[in-house]
């Protein structure tokens, strides 16, 4: 939600390029997506989530300037080559089985259910190394 100082988790795509960013370079993601809107009961979900340089943030994904330059250039090349949606998959932690089991003990059922859903997509991507075909069900769950 807006103001929680957290990075969203889930499956997004780059929807904005900002070469004149205050944080060196930045790429906006399409937060909130359809899943976020269906799953939240908050009146304001926020927005303007970016991957950017300068290694400072309150809710975005900061990178060192050399890394955002590399990511930004790859995104520009993809867009210029005709790719309309450049995927950005955001996970709360390295989603291997041991980490997942550890975090299951720390958090409540609703968060674990959500993480189980995004772990399914994570595992498919790790096995295939191909962009996921994602749909959203009526409850906001990702379907792969």
Coordinates of N, CA and C in Angstrom, one line a residue:
X1 N 0.8 -1.2 0.0 CA 0.0 0.0 0.0 C 0.9 1.2 0.0
X2 N 0.3 2.3 -0.3 CA 1.0 3.6 -0.4 C 1.6 3.9 1.0
X3 N 2.9 4.3 1.0 CA 3.5 4.8 2.2 C 4.1 3.7 3.1
X4 N 4.0 2.4 2.7 CA 4.5 1.4 3.5 C 6.0 1.2 3.4
X5 N 6.7 1.9 2.5 CA 8.1 1.8 2.3 C 8.6 0.5 1.9
X6 N 7.7 -0.4 1.3 CA 8.1 -1.7 0.9 C 8.1 -1.8 -0.6
X7 N 8.9 -2.7 -1.1 CA 8.9 -3.0 -2.5 C 7.8 -4.1 -2.8
X8 N 7.1 -3.9 -3.9 CA 6.0 -4.9 -4.2 C 6.7 -6.2 -4.6
X9 N 5.9 -7.3 -4.5 CA 6.3 -8.6 -4.9 C 5.4 -9.1 -5.9
X10 N 5.9 -9.8 -6.9 CA 5.0 -10.4 -7.9 C 5.6 -10.2 -9.3
X11 N 4.7 -10.2 -10.3 CA 5.1 -10.3 -11.7 C 4.6 -9.0 -12.4
X12 N 5.6 -8.2 -12.8 CA 5.3 -6.9 -13.4 C 6.0 -6.8 -14.7
X13 N 5.9 -5.6 -15.3 CA 6.7 -5.3 -16.5 C 7.1 -3.8 -16.5
X14 N 8.1 -3.5 -17.3 CA 8.5 -2.1 -17.3 C 7.5 -1.3 -18.2
X15 N 7.1 -0.2 -17.6 CA 6.1 0.6 -18.3 C 6.5 2.1 -18.6
X16 N 7.7 2.4 -18.1 CA 8.3 3.8 -18.3 C 9.8 3.8 -18.3
X17 N 10.3 4.6 -19.1 CA 11.8 4.8 -19.2 C 12.0 6.3 -18.8
X18 N 12.9 6.5 -17.8 CA 13.2 7.9 -17.4 C 14.7 8.1 -17.4
X19 N 15.2 8.6 -18.6 CA 16.7 8.8 -18.7 C 17.1 10.0 -17.9
X20 N 16.2 10.9 -17.5 CA 16.5 12.1 -16.8 C 16.1 12.0 -15.3
X21 N 16.2 10.8 -14.8 CA 15.8 10.6 -13.4 C 16.7 11.3 -12.4
X22 N 16.1 11.7 -11.3 CA 16.9 12.2 -10.2 C 17.9 11.2 -9.6
X23 N 17.6 9.9 -9.9 CA 18.4 8.8 -9.4 C 19.2 8.2 -10.5
X24 N 19.8 9.0 -11.3 CA 20.7 8.6 -12.5 C 19.8 8.1 -13.6
X25 N 19.4 6.9 -13.7 CA 18.4 6.4 -14.7 C 17.4 5.7 -13.9
X26 N 16.2 5.6 -14.5 CA 15.1 4.8 -13.8 C 14.2 4.1 -14.8
X27 N 13.7 3.0 -14.4 CA 12.7 2.2 -15.2 C 11.5 2.0 -14.3
X28 N 10.3 2.5 -14.7 CA 9.1 2.3 -13.9 C 8.5 0.9 -14.2
X29 N 7.9 0.4 -13.1 CA 7.1 -0.9 -13.3 C 5.7 -0.6 -13.1
X30 N 4.9 -1.5 -13.7 CA 3.4 -1.3 -13.7 C 2.7 -1.7 -12.4
X31 N 3.2 -1.2 -11.3 CA 2.6 -1.4 -10.0 C 1.6 -0.2 -9.7
X32 N 0.4 -0.5 -9.2 CA -0.1 -1.8 -8.9 C -0.7 -2.5 -10.2
X33 N -0.4 -3.8 -10.2 CA -1.0 -4.6 -11.3 C -2.3 -5.1 -10.9
X34 N -2.9 -5.9 -11.8 CA -4.3 -6.4 -11.6 C -4.3 -7.3 -10.3
X35 N -3.3 -8.1 -10.0 CA -3.3 -8.9 -8.8 C -3.3 -8.0 -7.6
X36 N -2.4 -7.0 -7.6 CA -2.3 -6.1 -6.4 C -3.7 -5.5 -6.1
X37 N -4.4 -5.0 -7.2 CA -5.7 -4.4 -7.0 C -6.7 -5.3 -6.5
X38 N -6.7 -6.6 -6.9 CA -7.7 -7.5 -6.4 C -7.4 -8.0 -5.0
X39 N -6.2 -8.1 -4.7 CA -5.8 -8.7 -3.4 C -5.9 -7.7 -2.2
X40 N -5.8 -6.4 -2.6 CA -5.7 -5.4 -1.5 C -7.1 -4.8 -1.1
X41 N -7.2 -4.5 0.1 CA -8.4 -3.8 0.6 C -8.1 -2.4 1.0
X42 N -6.9 -1.9 0.6 CA -6.4 -0.6 1.0 C -7.0 0.4 0.0
X43 N -7.3 1.6 0.4 CA -7.9 2.6 -0.5 C -6.8 3.2 -1.5
X44 N -5.6 3.2 -1.0 CA -4.5 3.8 -1.8 C -3.4 2.7 -1.9
X45 N -3.1 2.2 -3.1 CA -2.1 1.3 -3.3 C -0.7 1.9 -3.6
X46 N -0.7 3.2 -4.0 CA 0.5 3.8 -4.3 C 0.8 3.6 -5.8
X47 N 2.1 3.9 -6.1 CA 2.5 3.7 -7.5 C 3.9 4.3 -7.6
X48 N 4.3 4.6 -8.8 CA 5.7 5.1 -9.0 C 6.8 4.3 -8.4
X49 N 6.7 3.0 -8.7 CA 7.8 2.1 -8.2 C 8.8 2.0 -9.4
X50 N 10.0 2.2 -9.1 CA 11.1 2.3 -10.1 C 12.3 1.4 -9.7
X51 N 13.0 0.9 -10.7 CA 14.3 0.4 -10.6 C 15.2 1.5 -11.0
X52 N 16.1 2.0 -10.1 CA 16.9 3.2 -10.4 C 18.3 3.1 -9.8
X53 N 19.1 4.1 -10.2 CA 20.5 4.2 -9.7 C 20.5 4.9 -8.4
X54 N 21.7 5.3 -7.9 CA 22.0 6.1 -6.7 C 21.9 5.3 -5.4
X55 N 21.5 4.1 -5.4 CA 21.5 3.2 -4.3 C 20.8 3.8 -3.0
X56 N 19.8 4.6 -3.2 CA 19.0 5.1 -2.1 C 17.5 4.9 -2.5
X57 N 16.6 4.6 -1.5 CA 15.2 4.4 -1.9 C 14.4 4.4 -0.6
X58 N 13.1 4.6 -0.9 CA 12.0 4.3 0.1 C 10.9 3.6 -0.7
X59 N 11.1 2.3 -1.0 CA 10.1 1.5 -1.7 C 10.4 1.1 -3.1
X60 N 11.5 1.7 -3.7 CA 11.9 1.3 -5.0 C 12.9 0.2 -5.0
X61 N 13.6 -0.1 -6.1 CA 14.6 -1.1 -6.2 C 15.9 -0.3 -6.6
X62 N 16.7 0.1 -5.7 CA 17.9 0.8 -6.1 C 19.1 -0.1 -6.5
X63 N 19.8 0.4 -7.5 CA 21.0 -0.3 -8.0 C 22.2 0.7 -7.9
X64 N 23.4 0.1 -8.1 CA 24.5 1.0 -8.3 C 24.3 1.6 -9.7
X65 N 25.0 2.7 -9.9 CA 24.8 3.4 -11.2 C 25.3 2.5 -12.4
X66 N 26.4 1.8 -12.2 CA 26.8 0.9 -13.3 C 25.9 -0.2 -13.6
X67 N 25.2 -0.7 -12.6 CA 24.2 -1.8 -12.8 C 22.9 -1.3 -13.5
X68 N 22.4 -0.1 -13.0 CA 21.2 0.4 -13.6 C 21.5 0.8 -15.1
X69 N 22.7 1.3 -15.4 CA 23.1 1.6 -16.7 C 23.0 0.4 -17.6
X70 N 23.5 -0.7 -17.1 CA 23.5 -2.0 -17.9 C 22.0 -2.5 -18.1
X71 N 21.2 -2.5 -17.0 CA 19.8 -2.9 -17.1 C 19.0 -2.0 -18.0
X72 N 19.3 -0.7 -17.8 CA 18.5 0.3 -18.7 C 18.8 0.1 -20.1
X73 N 20.1 -0.1 -20.5 CA 20.5 -0.3 -21.9 C 19.9 -1.6 -22.4
X74 N 19.9 -2.7 -21.7 CA 19.2 -3.9 -22.1 C 17.7 -3.7 -22.4
X75 N 17.1 -2.9 -21.5 CA 15.7 -2.6 -21.6 C 15.4 -1.8 -22.9
X76 N 16.3 -0.8 -23.1 CA 16.1 0.0 -24.3 C 16.3 -0.8 -25.6
X77 N 17.3 -1.7 -25.6 CA 17.5 -2.6 -26.7 C 16.3 -3.5 -27.0
X78 N 15.8 -4.0 -25.9 CA 14.6 -4.9 -26.0 C 13.4 -4.1 -26.6
X79 N 13.2 -3.0 -26.1 CA 12.1 -2.1 -26.6 C 12.3 -1.8 -28.0
X80 N 13.5 -1.3 -28.4 CA 13.8 -0.9 -29.7 C 13.7 -2.1 -30.7
X81 N 13.9 -3.3 -30.2 CA 13.8 -4.5 -31.0 C 12.3 -5.0 -31.1
X82 N 11.4 -4.3 -30.5 CA 10.0 -4.7 -30.7 C 9.3 -5.3 -29.5
X83 N 10.1 -5.5 -28.4 CA 9.5 -6.1 -27.2 C 8.6 -5.1 -26.4
X84 N 7.3 -5.3 -26.4 CA 6.4 -4.3 -25.8 C 6.4 -4.4 -24.3
X85 N 6.5 -5.6 -23.7 CA 6.4 -5.8 -22.3 C 7.7 -6.5 -21.9
X86 N 8.5 -5.8 -21.1 CA 9.7 -6.3 -20.6 C 9.5 -6.8 -19.1
X87 N 9.5 -8.1 -18.9 CA 9.1 -8.6 -17.6 C 10.0 -8.2 -16.4
X88 N 9.5 -8.0 -15.3 CA 10.2 -7.8 -14.0 C 9.6 -8.7 -13.0
X89 N 10.3 -9.7 -12.5 CA 9.7 -10.6 -11.5 C 10.4 -10.3 -10.2
X90 N 9.6 -10.0 -9.2 CA 10.1 -9.5 -7.9 C 9.7 -10.5 -6.8
X91 N 10.7 -11.0 -6.2 CA 10.5 -12.0 -5.1 C 11.0 -11.5 -3.8
X92 N 10.4 -11.9 -2.7 CA 10.8 -11.4 -1.4 C 12.1 -11.9 -0.8
X93 N 12.6 -13.0 -1.4 CA 13.8 -13.6 -0.9 C 14.2 -14.7 -2.0
X94 N 15.4 -15.2 -1.9 CA 15.8 -16.3 -2.8 C 14.9 -17.5 -2.5
X95 N 14.0 -17.8 -3.5 CA 12.9 -18.8 -3.2 C 13.3 -20.2 -3.4
X96 N 14.4 -20.6 -2.8 CA 14.7 -22.1 -2.7 C 13.9 -22.7 -1.6
X97 N 13.8 -24.0 -1.5 CA 12.9 -24.7 -0.6 C 13.3 -24.4 0.9
X98 N 14.6 -24.4 1.2 CA 15.0 -24.1 2.6 C 14.7 -22.7 3.0
X99 N 14.9 -21.7 2.2 CA 14.5 -20.4 2.6 C 13.0 -20.3 2.7
X100 N 12.2 -20.9 1.8 CA 10.8 -20.9 1.9 C 10.3 -21.5 3.2
X101 N 10.9 -22.7 3.6 CA 10.5 -23.3 4.8 C 10.8 -22.4 6.0
X102 N 12.0 -21.7 6.0 CA 12.3 -20.8 7.1 C 11.3 -19.7 7.2
X103 N 10.9 -19.0 6.1 CA 10.0 -17.9 6.2 C 8.6 -18.4 6.5
X104 N 8.2 -19.6 6.1 CA 6.9 -20.1 6.5 C 6.7 -20.0 8.0
X105 N 7.7 -20.3 8.7 CA 7.6 -20.3 10.2 C 7.5 -18.9 10.8
X106 N 7.9 -17.9 10.0 CA 8.0 -16.5 10.5 C 6.7 -15.6 10.2
X107 N 5.9 -16.1 9.2 CA 4.9 -15.2 8.8 C 3.5 -15.9 8.7
X108 N 2.5 -15.1 8.7 CA 1.1 -15.6 8.7 C 0.7 -16.3 7.4
X109 N -0.5 -17.0 7.5 CA -1.0 -17.8 6.4 C -1.2 -17.0 5.1
X110 N -1.8 -15.8 5.2 CA -2.1 -15.1 3.9 C -0.8 -14.7 3.2
X111 N 0.2 -14.3 3.9 CA 1.5 -14.0 3.2 C 2.1 -15.3 2.6
X112 N 2.0 -16.4 3.4 CA 2.5 -17.7 2.9 C 1.8 -18.2 1.7
X113 N 0.4 -18.0 1.7 CA -0.4 -18.4 0.5 C 0.1 -17.6 -0.7
X114 N 0.3 -16.3 -0.5 CA 0.7 -15.4 -1.7 C 2.1 -15.8 -2.1
X115 N 3.0 -16.0 -1.2 CA 4.4 -16.5 -1.6 C 4.4 -17.8 -2.2
X116 N 3.5 -18.7 -1.8 CA 3.4 -20.0 -2.5 C 3.0 -19.8 -3.9
X117 N 2.1 -18.9 -4.2 CA 1.6 -18.6 -5.5 C 2.7 -18.0 -6.4
X118 N 3.5 -17.1 -5.9 CA 4.6 -16.5 -6.7 C 5.8 -17.5 -6.8
X119 N 5.9 -18.4 -5.8 CA 7.0 -19.4 -5.9 C 6.7 -20.3 -7.1
X120 N 5.4 -20.6 -7.3 CA 5.1 -21.5 -8.4 C 5.6 -20.9 -9.7
X121 N 5.4 -19.6 -9.9 CA 5.9 -18.9 -11.1 C 7.4 -18.8 -11.1
X122 N 8.0 -18.6 -9.9 CA 9.5 -18.6 -9.8 C 10.1 -19.9 -10.2
X123 N 9.5 -21.0 -9.8 CA 10.0 -22.3 -10.1 C 9.9 -22.6 -11.6
X124 N 8.8 -22.2 -12.2 CA 8.6 -22.5 -13.6 C 9.7 -21.7 -14.4
X125 N 9.9 -20.4 -14.0 CA 10.9 -19.6 -14.7 C 12.3 -20.2 -14.5
X126 N 12.6 -20.6 -13.3 CA 13.9 -21.2 -13.1 C 14.2 -22.4 -13.9
X127 N 13.1 -23.2 -14.1 CA 13.3 -24.4 -14.9 C 13.3 -24.2 -16.4
X128 N 12.6 -23.2 -16.9 CA 12.5 -23.0 -18.3 C 13.3 -21.9 -18.8
X129 N 13.6 -20.9 -18.0 CA 14.4 -19.7 -18.4 C 13.6 -18.9 -19.5
X130 N 12.3 -19.1 -19.5 CA 11.5 -18.4 -20.5 C 10.5 -17.5 -19.9
X131 N 10.1 -16.4 -20.6 CA 9.1 -15.5 -20.0 C 7.9 -16.3 -19.7
X132 N 7.3 -15.9 -18.6 CA 6.0 -16.6 -18.2 C 4.8 -16.1 -18.9
X133 N 3.9 -16.9 -19.1 CA 2.6 -16.6 -19.6 C 1.7 -16.5 -18.4
X134 N 1.3 -15.3 -18.0 CA 0.6 -15.1 -16.7 C -0.8 -14.5 -16.9
X135 N -1.7 -15.1 -16.2 CA -3.1 -14.6 -16.1 C -3.4 -14.4 -14.6
X136 N -4.4 -13.6 -14.3 CA -4.8 -13.4 -13.0 C -6.2 -13.9 -12.8
X137 N -6.5 -14.6 -11.7 CA -7.8 -15.1 -11.5 C -8.7 -14.1 -10.7
X138 N -9.9 -14.4 -10.4 CA -10.8 -13.4 -9.8 C -10.4 -13.0 -8.4
X139 N -9.6 -13.8 -7.7 CA -9.1 -13.5 -6.4 C -7.7 -12.8 -6.4
X140 N -7.2 -12.6 -7.6 CA -5.9 -11.9 -7.7 C -4.7 -12.9 -7.7
X141 N -5.0 -14.2 -7.8 CA -3.9 -15.1 -7.8 C -3.3 -15.2 -9.2
X142 N -2.0 -15.4 -9.3 CA -1.4 -15.6 -10.6 C -1.6 -17.1 -11.1
X143 N -1.9 -17.2 -12.4 CA -2.1 -18.5 -13.0 C -1.0 -18.5 -14.1
X144 N -0.2 -19.6 -14.1 CA 0.9 -19.8 -15.1 C 0.5 -20.9 -16.0

